[in-house]
């Protein structure tokens, strides 16, 4: 019989259980965690039991939310309980529950009349004007009050203390690395994250939880886990905690739940729909919309259910003001909304007073949708990169539209050239899951070199000239383009619609010679900045000691010389300072460390990581020009 999955555990419950252990038991915790999940069994009363020999039985009784949110919901029968190794091991083996408000369902929000709530997996637009029409218009929607205080507002003393604790815990975890970042190190981060939540710093808490999940996945050698992602999580956590801990910067608070403001009437038109999958088991759909003035909106339906939920939600009914449309119809139609509720980031809510009436949909060649494909792609990507640099933990880039000519397949991506002599782009699946049709649709498109497409997608800001298409359509006036059914209204959602042979023209394209597929330039791969990236990831994997080893002898020369030859003196200087700080471990006459703090090392690592991120943003922006 297969073991039962352990329920999610609140971070503060796990942190408290580890803190109660003695120093001797803490040393045994990592070994005790191994194999706990395989011994879980469902009891007759619905609880989960994990047995340790004949004398110890740990029982988990999750609350109504399905997660263990209180210490009393995890009990052990041994004599040391609740300060026992068995209880802490089972809690440590369970997945981490989302932060409060991190994964609310749309049903909860609708019941409160505030609008549909979403999860982290739902893409957001980083543009501050998204969902904020011109307030001078009579039918304009007035978003709710800005949830964040002014950047000039100093953090409170409690927030400074919480950020300081979070910085210290993150610095120690970074110095330990994945190899030594076991359950005890993770518990210190979780305790600091809980303190940050109590102090009103939900962004800081979410960043800490991302680091802990990354450490867990790396130690378990989980599929799809990349050291680069964990390094980015550490960078976001440290860069967010540093100004707060100094007490000189605004706290940049974000509410655990979006604030929806009441407004007047609003007309929106569908652009496309996108499957949503999260690592925490949520799935659904996000339908992207545009207003008459070009403002962007989304209506999302995300709930627990994972892949099956994401696939089925594409044709589910839109829970908005009694509208009779489903998400498939809304993506190619429109809505006239009365008493609309909209969040500052453009999320349309399903409040009690909202009324919606279906409208005729617009083709991509009609305004306001046509404006998405009219601007230079380089300027749009540069604006998205600037927004990401300002926001720090900004969501994914806003949608970008352009006309392209297919060149062909190159490995796992499709190469296309932007119309009008634009740059070569790599088109990668927006969702690589094999049961979603993104990858299959791109493979079929790659079979038709010279095909001219209109593409709407999201630029990948971490890769050179890379676009992740969400929908494609024919280009008006072009003979060698897609042939889509009339009911599709000139676009195919790559995450839900499957392109067939009949959707492609039969005649060969009469065009000039195509550029070689293997000649796509990649400034990120060509620049020696990868050496800095490898150094930072080495620190994440092996900790401070591994960075110190990389800065000695011939390894230091191999690291710094190529950077200086390429004119990257700043990167070389910061990398040299990082390796020197990693190796700086002063000791007294008895061999004892006189300064065991990881503060200096964390600051040196963060400086190099921030510089690397800025340099890579510049190269990505240049690849789109």
PDB file of N, CA, C and O in Angstrom, residues 489-534:
ATOM      1  N   UNK A 489     -11.821  33.571 -33.739  1.00  0.00           N
ATOM      2  CA  UNK A 489     -11.657  35.020 -33.807  1.00  0.00           C
ATOM      3  C   UNK A 489     -10.189  35.420 -33.981  1.00  0.00           C
ATOM      4  O   UNK A 489      -9.688  36.339 -33.348  1.00  0.00           O
ATOM      5  N   UNK A 490      -9.492  34.688 -34.825  1.00  0.00           N
ATOM      6  CA  UNK A 490      -8.161  35.112 -35.227  1.00  0.00           C
ATOM      7  C   UNK A 490      -7.052  34.835 -34.248  1.00  0.00           C
ATOM      8  O   UNK A 490      -5.981  35.446 -34.352  1.00  0.00           O
ATOM      9  N   UNK A 491      -7.229  33.937 -33.286  1.00  0.00           N
ATOM     10  CA  UNK A 491      -6.107  33.558 -32.407  1.00  0.00           C
ATOM     11  C   UNK A 491      -6.339  32.172 -31.821  1.00  0.00           C
ATOM     12  O   UNK A 491      -7.475  31.706 -31.694  1.00  0.00           O
ATOM     13  N   UNK A 492      -5.219  31.531 -31.496  1.00  0.00           N
ATOM     14  CA  UNK A 492      -5.240  30.215 -30.865  1.00  0.00           C
ATOM     15  C   UNK A 492      -4.492  30.297 -29.555  1.00  0.00           C
ATOM     16  O   UNK A 492      -3.343  30.763 -29.508  1.00  0.00           O
ATOM     17  N   UNK A 493      -5.136  29.893 -28.469  1.00  0.00           N
ATOM     18  CA  UNK A 493      -4.488  29.849 -27.152  1.00  0.00           C
ATOM     19  C   UNK A 493      -3.617  28.608 -27.089  1.00  0.00           C
ATOM     20  O   UNK A 493      -4.120  27.478 -27.080  1.00  0.00           O
ATOM     21  N   UNK A 494      -2.305  28.808 -27.033  1.00  0.00           N
ATOM     22  CA  UNK A 494      -1.386  27.678 -27.133  1.00  0.00           C
ATOM     23  C   UNK A 494      -1.480  26.735 -25.947  1.00  0.00           C
ATOM     24  O   UNK A 494      -1.045  25.592 -26.035  1.00  0.00           O
ATOM     25  N   UNK A 495      -2.026  27.186 -24.823  1.00  0.00           N
ATOM     26  CA  UNK A 495      -2.156  26.324 -23.660  1.00  0.00           C
ATOM     27  C   UNK A 495      -3.416  25.490 -23.655  1.00  0.00           C
ATOM     28  O   UNK A 495      -3.550  24.580 -22.816  1.00  0.00           O
ATOM     29  N   UNK A 496      -4.345  25.764 -24.593  1.00  0.00           N
ATOM     30  CA  UNK A 496      -5.612  25.029 -24.622  1.00  0.00           C
ATOM     31  C   UNK A 496      -5.972  24.535 -26.022  1.00  0.00           C
ATOM     32  O   UNK A 496      -6.464  23.421 -26.181  1.00  0.00           O
ATOM     33  N   UNK A 497      -5.767  25.341 -27.051  1.00  0.00           N
ATOM     34  CA  UNK A 497      -6.096  24.938 -28.421  1.00  0.00           C
ATOM     35  C   UNK A 497      -4.926  24.164 -29.021  1.00  0.00           C
ATOM     36  O   UNK A 497      -3.765  24.517 -28.811  1.00  0.00           O
ATOM     37  N   UNK A 498      -5.234  23.137 -29.783  1.00  0.00           N
ATOM     38  CA  UNK A 498      -4.203  22.346 -30.450  1.00  0.00           C
ATOM     39  C   UNK A 498      -4.262  22.622 -31.954  1.00  0.00           C
ATOM     40  O   UNK A 498      -5.282  22.377 -32.600  1.00  0.00           O
ATOM     41  N   UNK A 499      -3.149  23.122 -32.494  1.00  0.00           N
ATOM     42  CA  UNK A 499      -3.080  23.408 -33.918  1.00  0.00           C
ATOM     43  C   UNK A 499      -3.019  22.108 -34.706  1.00  0.00           C
ATOM     44  O   UNK A 499      -2.290  21.185 -34.353  1.00  0.00           O
ATOM     45  N   UNK A 500      -3.779  22.050 -35.810  1.00  0.00           N
ATOM     46  CA  UNK A 500      -3.832  20.880 -36.681  1.00  0.00           C
ATOM     47  C   UNK A 500      -3.252  21.244 -38.046  1.00  0.00           C
ATOM     48  O   UNK A 500      -2.997  22.414 -38.352  1.00  0.00           O
ATOM     49  N   UNK A 501      -3.061  20.233 -38.871  1.00  0.00           N
ATOM     50  CA  UNK A 501      -2.511  20.468 -40.200  1.00  0.00           C
ATOM     51  C   UNK A 501      -3.352  21.416 -41.025  1.00  0.00           C
ATOM     52  O   UNK A 501      -2.828  22.181 -41.847  1.00  0.00           O
ATOM     53  N   UNK A 502      -4.668  21.384 -40.822  1.00  0.00           N
ATOM     54  CA  UNK A 502      -5.546  22.268 -41.597  1.00  0.00           C
ATOM     55  C   UNK A 502      -5.398  23.731 -41.222  1.00  0.00           C
ATOM     56  O   UNK A 502      -5.893  24.605 -41.950  1.00  0.00           O
ATOM     57  N   UNK A 503      -4.757  24.019 -40.121  1.00  0.00           N
ATOM     58  CA  UNK A 503      -4.563  25.406 -39.695  1.00  0.00           C
ATOM     59  C   UNK A 503      -3.352  26.058 -40.349  1.00  0.00           C
ATOM     60  O   UNK A 503      -3.078  27.241 -40.106  1.00  0.00           O
ATOM     61  N   UNK A 504      -2.608  25.303 -41.170  1.00  0.00           N
ATOM     62  CA  UNK A 504      -1.409  25.831 -41.798  1.00  0.00           C
ATOM     63  C   UNK A 504      -1.604  25.891 -43.309  1.00  0.00           C
ATOM     64  O   UNK A 504      -2.293  25.040 -43.894  1.00  0.00           O
ATOM     65  N   UNK A 505      -1.001  26.862 -43.982  1.00  0.00           N
ATOM     66  CA  UNK A 505      -1.124  26.955 -45.442  1.00  0.00           C
ATOM     67  C   UNK A 505      -0.344  25.839 -46.127  1.00  0.00           C
ATOM     68  O   UNK A 505       0.660  25.358 -45.616  1.00  0.00           O
ATOM     69  N   UNK A 506      -0.814  25.463 -47.289  1.00  0.00           N
ATOM     70  CA  UNK A 506      -0.167  24.375 -48.016  1.00  0.00           C
ATOM     71  C   UNK A 506       0.962  24.878 -48.910  1.00  0.00           C
ATOM     72  O   UNK A 506       1.934  24.181 -49.137  1.00  0.00           O
ATOM     73  N   UNK A 507       0.837  26.062 -49.451  1.00  0.00           N
ATOM     74  CA  UNK A 507       1.840  26.573 -50.384  1.00  0.00           C
ATOM     75  C   UNK A 507       3.107  26.936 -49.647  1.00  0.00           C
ATOM     76  O   UNK A 507       3.092  27.383 -48.492  1.00  0.00           O
ATOM     77  N   UNK A 508       4.244  26.741 -50.263  1.00  0.00           N
ATOM     78  CA  UNK A 508       5.530  27.097 -49.661  1.00  0.00           C
ATOM     79  C   UNK A 508       5.699  28.600 -49.680  1.00  0.00           C
ATOM     80  O   UNK A 508       5.214  29.300 -50.567  1.00  0.00           O
ATOM     81  N   UNK A 509       6.404  29.108 -48.707  1.00  0.00           N
ATOM     82  CA  UNK A 509       6.638  30.550 -48.611  1.00  0.00           C
ATOM     83  C   UNK A 509       7.627  30.974 -49.686  1.00  0.00           C
ATOM     84  O   UNK A 509       8.659  30.344 -49.879  1.00  0.00           O
ATOM     85  N   UNK A 510       7.311  32.060 -50.379  1.00  0.00           N
ATOM     86  CA  UNK A 510       8.209  32.605 -51.393  1.00  0.00           C
ATOM     87  C   UNK A 510       9.006  33.736 -50.765  1.00  0.00           C
ATOM     88  O   UNK A 510       8.659  34.907 -50.877  1.00  0.00           O
ATOM     89  N   UNK A 511      10.044  33.398 -50.048  1.00  0.00           N
ATOM     90  CA  UNK A 511      10.846  34.391 -49.334  1.00  0.00           C
ATOM     91  C   UNK A 511      12.302  34.136 -49.602  1.00  0.00           C
ATOM     92  O   UNK A 511      12.697  33.122 -50.169  1.00  0.00           O
ATOM     93  N   UNK A 512      13.126  35.090 -49.163  1.00  0.00           N
ATOM     94  CA  UNK A 512      14.561  34.981 -49.343  1.00  0.00           C
ATOM     95  C   UNK A 512      15.144  33.931 -48.430  1.00  0.00           C
ATOM     96  O   UNK A 512      14.440  33.254 -47.678  1.00  0.00           O
ATOM     97  N   UNK A 513      16.476  33.745 -48.532  1.00  0.00           N
ATOM     98  CA  UNK A 513      17.129  32.734 -47.691  1.00  0.00           C
ATOM     99  C   UNK A 513      16.968  33.071 -46.216  1.00  0.00           C
ATOM    100  O   UNK A 513      17.060  34.224 -45.803  1.00  0.00           O
ATOM    101  N   UNK A 514      16.714  32.048 -45.437  1.00  0.00           N
ATOM    102  CA  UNK A 514      16.519  32.215 -44.004  1.00  0.00           C
ATOM    103  C   UNK A 514      17.860  32.137 -43.285  1.00  0.00           C
ATOM    104  O   UNK A 514      18.784  31.460 -43.724  1.00  0.00           O
ATOM    105  N   UNK A 515      17.947  32.846 -42.163  1.00  0.00           N
ATOM    106  CA  UNK A 515      19.174  32.817 -41.367  1.00  0.00           C
ATOM    107  C   UNK A 515      19.357  31.427 -40.765  1.00  0.00           C
ATOM    108  O   UNK A 515      18.373  30.758 -40.423  1.00  0.00           O
ATOM    109  N   UNK A 516      20.591  30.957 -40.651  1.00  0.00           N
ATOM    110  CA  UNK A 516      20.811  29.637 -40.036  1.00  0.00           C
ATOM    111  C   UNK A 516      20.275  29.605 -38.611  1.00  0.00           C
ATOM    112  O   UNK A 516      20.435  30.549 -37.847  1.00  0.00           O
ATOM    113  N   UNK A 517      19.634  28.491 -38.303  1.00  0.00           N
ATOM    114  CA  UNK A 517      19.043  28.377 -36.974  1.00  0.00           C
ATOM    115  C   UNK A 517      20.106  28.380 -35.887  1.00  0.00           C
ATOM    116  O   UNK A 517      19.917  28.902 -34.808  1.00  0.00           O
ATOM    117  N   UNK A 518      21.283  27.805 -36.199  1.00  0.00           N
ATOM    118  CA  UNK A 518      22.319  27.715 -35.177  1.00  0.00           C
ATOM    119  C   UNK A 518      23.120  29.003 -35.039  1.00  0.00           C
ATOM    120  O   UNK A 518      24.100  29.045 -34.309  1.00  0.00           O
ATOM    121  N   UNK A 519      22.727  30.086 -35.748  1.00  0.00           N
ATOM    122  CA  UNK A 519      23.470  31.341 -35.687  1.00  0.00           C
ATOM    123  C   UNK A 519      22.815  32.363 -34.780  1.00  0.00           C
ATOM    124  O   UNK A 519      23.115  33.538 -34.870  1.00  0.00           O
ATOM    125  N   UNK A 520      21.886  31.926 -33.914  1.00  0.00           N
ATOM    126  CA  UNK A 520      21.209  32.867 -33.027  1.00  0.00           C
ATOM    127  C   UNK A 520      22.188  33.373 -31.975  1.00  0.00           C
ATOM    128  O   UNK A 520      22.770  32.584 -31.229  1.00  0.00           O
ATOM    129  N   UNK A 521      22.424  34.662 -31.902  1.00  0.00           N
ATOM    130  CA  UNK A 521      23.394  35.176 -30.917  1.00  0.00           C
ATOM    131  C   UNK A 521      22.853  35.079 -29.498  1.00  0.00           C
ATOM    132  O   UNK A 521      21.649  35.196 -29.261  1.00  0.00           O
ATOM    133  N   UNK A 522      23.732  34.859 -28.553  1.00  0.00           N
ATOM    134  CA  UNK A 522      23.372  34.785 -27.140  1.00  0.00           C
ATOM    135  C   UNK A 522      24.433  35.521 -26.329  1.00  0.00           C
ATOM    136  O   UNK A 522      25.436  34.936 -25.919  1.00  0.00           O
ATOM    137  N   UNK A 523      24.246  36.823 -26.111  1.00  0.00           N
ATOM    138  CA  UNK A 523      25.263  37.586 -25.382  1.00  0.00           C
ATOM    139  C   UNK A 523      25.476  37.105 -23.957  1.00  0.00           C
ATOM    140  O   UNK A 523      26.569  37.255 -23.414  1.00  0.00           O
ATOM    141  N   UNK A 524      24.455  36.522 -23.353  1.00  0.00           N
ATOM    142  CA  UNK A 524      24.633  36.010 -21.994  1.00  0.00           C
ATOM    143  C   UNK A 524      25.592  34.823 -21.969  1.00  0.00           C
ATOM    144  O   UNK A 524      26.444  34.712 -21.081  1.00  0.00           O
ATOM    145  N   UNK A 525      25.454  33.937 -22.954  1.00  0.00           N
ATOM    146  CA  UNK A 525      26.331  32.767 -22.996  1.00  0.00           C
ATOM    147  C   UNK A 525      27.732  33.142 -23.438  1.00  0.00           C
ATOM    148  O   UNK A 525      28.719  32.523 -23.010  1.00  0.00           O
ATOM    149  N   UNK A 526      27.853  34.158 -24.300  1.00  0.00           N
ATOM    150  CA  UNK A 526      29.166  34.539 -24.812  1.00  0.00           C
ATOM    151  C   UNK A 526      29.983  35.337 -23.807  1.00  0.00           C
ATOM    152  O   UNK A 526      31.208  35.325 -23.859  1.00  0.00           O
ATOM    153  N   UNK A 527      29.330  36.075 -22.917  1.00  0.00           N
ATOM    154  CA  UNK A 527      30.059  36.895 -21.947  1.00  0.00           C
ATOM    155  C   UNK A 527      30.635  36.015 -20.842  1.00  0.00           C
ATOM    156  O   UNK A 527      30.021  35.010 -20.446  1.00  0.00           O
ATOM    157  N   UNK A 528      31.816  36.372 -20.310  1.00  0.00           N
ATOM    158  CA  UNK A 528      32.402  35.575 -19.219  1.00  0.00           C
ATOM    159  C   UNK A 528      31.715  35.769 -17.877  1.00  0.00           C
ATOM    160  O   UNK A 528      32.222  35.300 -16.859  1.00  0.00           O
ATOM    161  N   UNK A 529      30.560  36.430 -17.853  1.00  0.00           N
ATOM    162  CA  UNK A 529      29.828  36.595 -16.597  1.00  0.00           C
ATOM    163  C   UNK A 529      29.386  35.256 -16.028  1.00  0.00           C
ATOM    164  O   UNK A 529      29.055  35.171 -14.831  1.00  0.00           O
ATOM    165  N   UNK A 530      29.368  34.222 -16.856  1.00  0.00           N
ATOM    166  CA  UNK A 530      28.976  32.915 -16.338  1.00  0.00           C
ATOM    167  C   UNK A 530      29.926  32.454 -15.242  1.00  0.00           C
ATOM    168  O   UNK A 530      29.546  31.659 -14.370  1.00  0.00           O
ATOM    169  N   UNK A 531      31.162  32.953 -15.257  1.00  0.00           N
ATOM    170  CA  UNK A 531      32.109  32.585 -14.203  1.00  0.00           C
ATOM    171  C   UNK A 531      31.671  33.147 -12.850  1.00  0.00           C
ATOM    172  O   UNK A 531      31.806  32.493 -11.826  1.00  0.00           O
ATOM    173  N   UNK A 532      31.162  34.373 -12.864  1.00  0.00           N
ATOM    174  CA  UNK A 532      30.647  34.957 -11.620  1.00  0.00           C
ATOM    175  C   UNK A 532      29.411  34.193 -11.166  1.00  0.00           C
ATOM    176  O   UNK A 532      29.239  33.916  -9.971  1.00  0.00           O
ATOM    177  N   UNK A 533      28.557  33.870 -12.130  1.00  0.00           N
ATOM    178  CA  UNK A 533      27.356  33.111 -11.776  1.00  0.00           C
ATOM    179  C   UNK A 533      27.718  31.765 -11.161  1.00  0.00           C
ATOM    180  O   UNK A 533      27.120  31.332 -10.177  1.00  0.00           O
ATOM    181  N   UNK A 534      28.704  31.116 -11.736  1.00  0.00           N
ATOM    182  CA  UNK A 534      29.121  29.818 -11.190  1.00  0.00           C
ATOM    183  C   UNK A 534      29.710  29.983  -9.797  1.00  0.00           C
ATOM    184  O   UNK A 534      29.496  29.135  -8.911  1.00  0.00           O
TER     185      UNK A 534
END
